XYZ file of C-alpha atoms in Angstrom:
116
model
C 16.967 -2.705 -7.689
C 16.626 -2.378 -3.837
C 15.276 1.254 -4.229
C 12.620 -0.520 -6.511
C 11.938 -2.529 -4.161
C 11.413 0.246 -1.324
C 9.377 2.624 -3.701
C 6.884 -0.793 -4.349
C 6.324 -1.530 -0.798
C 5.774 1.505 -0.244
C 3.415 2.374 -2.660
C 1.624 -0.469 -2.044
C 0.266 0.925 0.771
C -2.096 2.966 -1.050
C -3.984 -0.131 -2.050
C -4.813 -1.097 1.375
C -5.776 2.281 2.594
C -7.560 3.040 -0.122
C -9.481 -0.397 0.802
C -9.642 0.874 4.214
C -11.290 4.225 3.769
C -13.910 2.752 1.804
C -14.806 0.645 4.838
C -15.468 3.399 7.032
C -17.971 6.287 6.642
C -15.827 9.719 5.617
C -16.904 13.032 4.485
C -14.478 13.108 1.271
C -16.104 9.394 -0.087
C -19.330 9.246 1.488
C -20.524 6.105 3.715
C -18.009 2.976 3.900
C -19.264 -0.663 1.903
C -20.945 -2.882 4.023
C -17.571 -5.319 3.998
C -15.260 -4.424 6.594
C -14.166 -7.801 7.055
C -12.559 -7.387 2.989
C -10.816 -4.531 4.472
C -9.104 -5.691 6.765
C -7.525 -8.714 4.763
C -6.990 -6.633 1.972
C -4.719 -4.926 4.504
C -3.716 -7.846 5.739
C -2.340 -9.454 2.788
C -0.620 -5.509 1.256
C 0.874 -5.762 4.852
C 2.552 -9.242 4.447
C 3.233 -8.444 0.790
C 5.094 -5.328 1.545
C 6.932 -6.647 4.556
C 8.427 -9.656 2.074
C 9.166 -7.419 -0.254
C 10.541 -4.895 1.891
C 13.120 -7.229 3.597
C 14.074 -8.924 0.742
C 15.493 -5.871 -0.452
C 16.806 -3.970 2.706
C 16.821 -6.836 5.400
C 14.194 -7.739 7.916
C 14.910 -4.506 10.442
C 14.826 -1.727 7.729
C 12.322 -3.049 5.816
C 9.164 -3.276 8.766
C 10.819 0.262 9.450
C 9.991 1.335 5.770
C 6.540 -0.310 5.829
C 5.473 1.254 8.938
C 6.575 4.361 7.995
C 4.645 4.185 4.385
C 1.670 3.711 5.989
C 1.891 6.245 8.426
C 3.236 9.428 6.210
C 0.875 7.981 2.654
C -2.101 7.603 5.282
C -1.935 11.119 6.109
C -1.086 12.192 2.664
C -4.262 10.329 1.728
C -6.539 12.119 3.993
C -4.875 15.634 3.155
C -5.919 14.913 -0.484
C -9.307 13.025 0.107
C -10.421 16.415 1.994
C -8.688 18.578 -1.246
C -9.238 16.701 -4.468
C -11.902 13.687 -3.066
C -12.508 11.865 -6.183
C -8.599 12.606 -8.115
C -7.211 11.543 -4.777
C -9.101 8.098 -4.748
C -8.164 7.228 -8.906
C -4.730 8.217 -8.087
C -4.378 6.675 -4.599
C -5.751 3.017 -6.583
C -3.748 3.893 -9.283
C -0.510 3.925 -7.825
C -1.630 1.273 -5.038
C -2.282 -1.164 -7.463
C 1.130 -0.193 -9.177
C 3.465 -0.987 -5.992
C 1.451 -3.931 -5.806
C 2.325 -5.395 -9.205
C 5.947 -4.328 -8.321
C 5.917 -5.905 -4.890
C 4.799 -9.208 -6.978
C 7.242 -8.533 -9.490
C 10.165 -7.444 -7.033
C 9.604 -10.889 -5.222
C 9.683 -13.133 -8.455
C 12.792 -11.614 -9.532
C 14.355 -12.459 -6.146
C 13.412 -15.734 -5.478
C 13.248 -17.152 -9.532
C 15.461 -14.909 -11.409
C 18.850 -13.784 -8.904
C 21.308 -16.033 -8.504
């Protein structure tokens, strides 16, 4: 259950960057939508998200060590395939974001309602 757990958070990540890129003018997905401000708490809240989730399953040291490493190895995984494959790379990068989020929010219920 813990790798889960890691593979959601992580994952999760993608939903926030994807959020993020769209905020700022790039080359791959044209000019950014005039709402920075939704950016940055969309990142705010996948941070928060994947930090609970994160150290519920691994403890509070390994788990801002896993979310700070998702973001930095699936941001630049996101920008090699935004230059590659511009429009498969955003479906896929909201695809799976929004996937490790529903696990994050799934991950967390089953900690805190379901284990005893």
């Amino acid at each position: 259950m813990n790798e889960f757990n890691g593979l959601c958070a992580a994952l999760a990540s993608l939903m926030a960057l994807t959020c993020w890129a769209h905020s700022v003018p790039t080359r791959a997905w044209g000019n950014g939508s005039p709402s920075p401000r939704r950016a940055r708490a969309v990142a705010l809240a996948t941070v928060v998200l994947q930090v609970l989730t994160a150290t519920a399953a691994a403890g509070l040291a390994a788990g801002v060590a896993l979310v700070v490493a998702a973001w930095m190895v699936l941001g630049w995984l996101l920008v090699l395939a935004m230059n590659q494959w511009p429009t498969a790379s955003l479906q896929w990068a909201r695809r799976l974001g929004a996937l490790g989020g529903v696990g994050c929010v799934l991950a967390l219920a089953w900690h805190f309602f379901f284990q005893t």
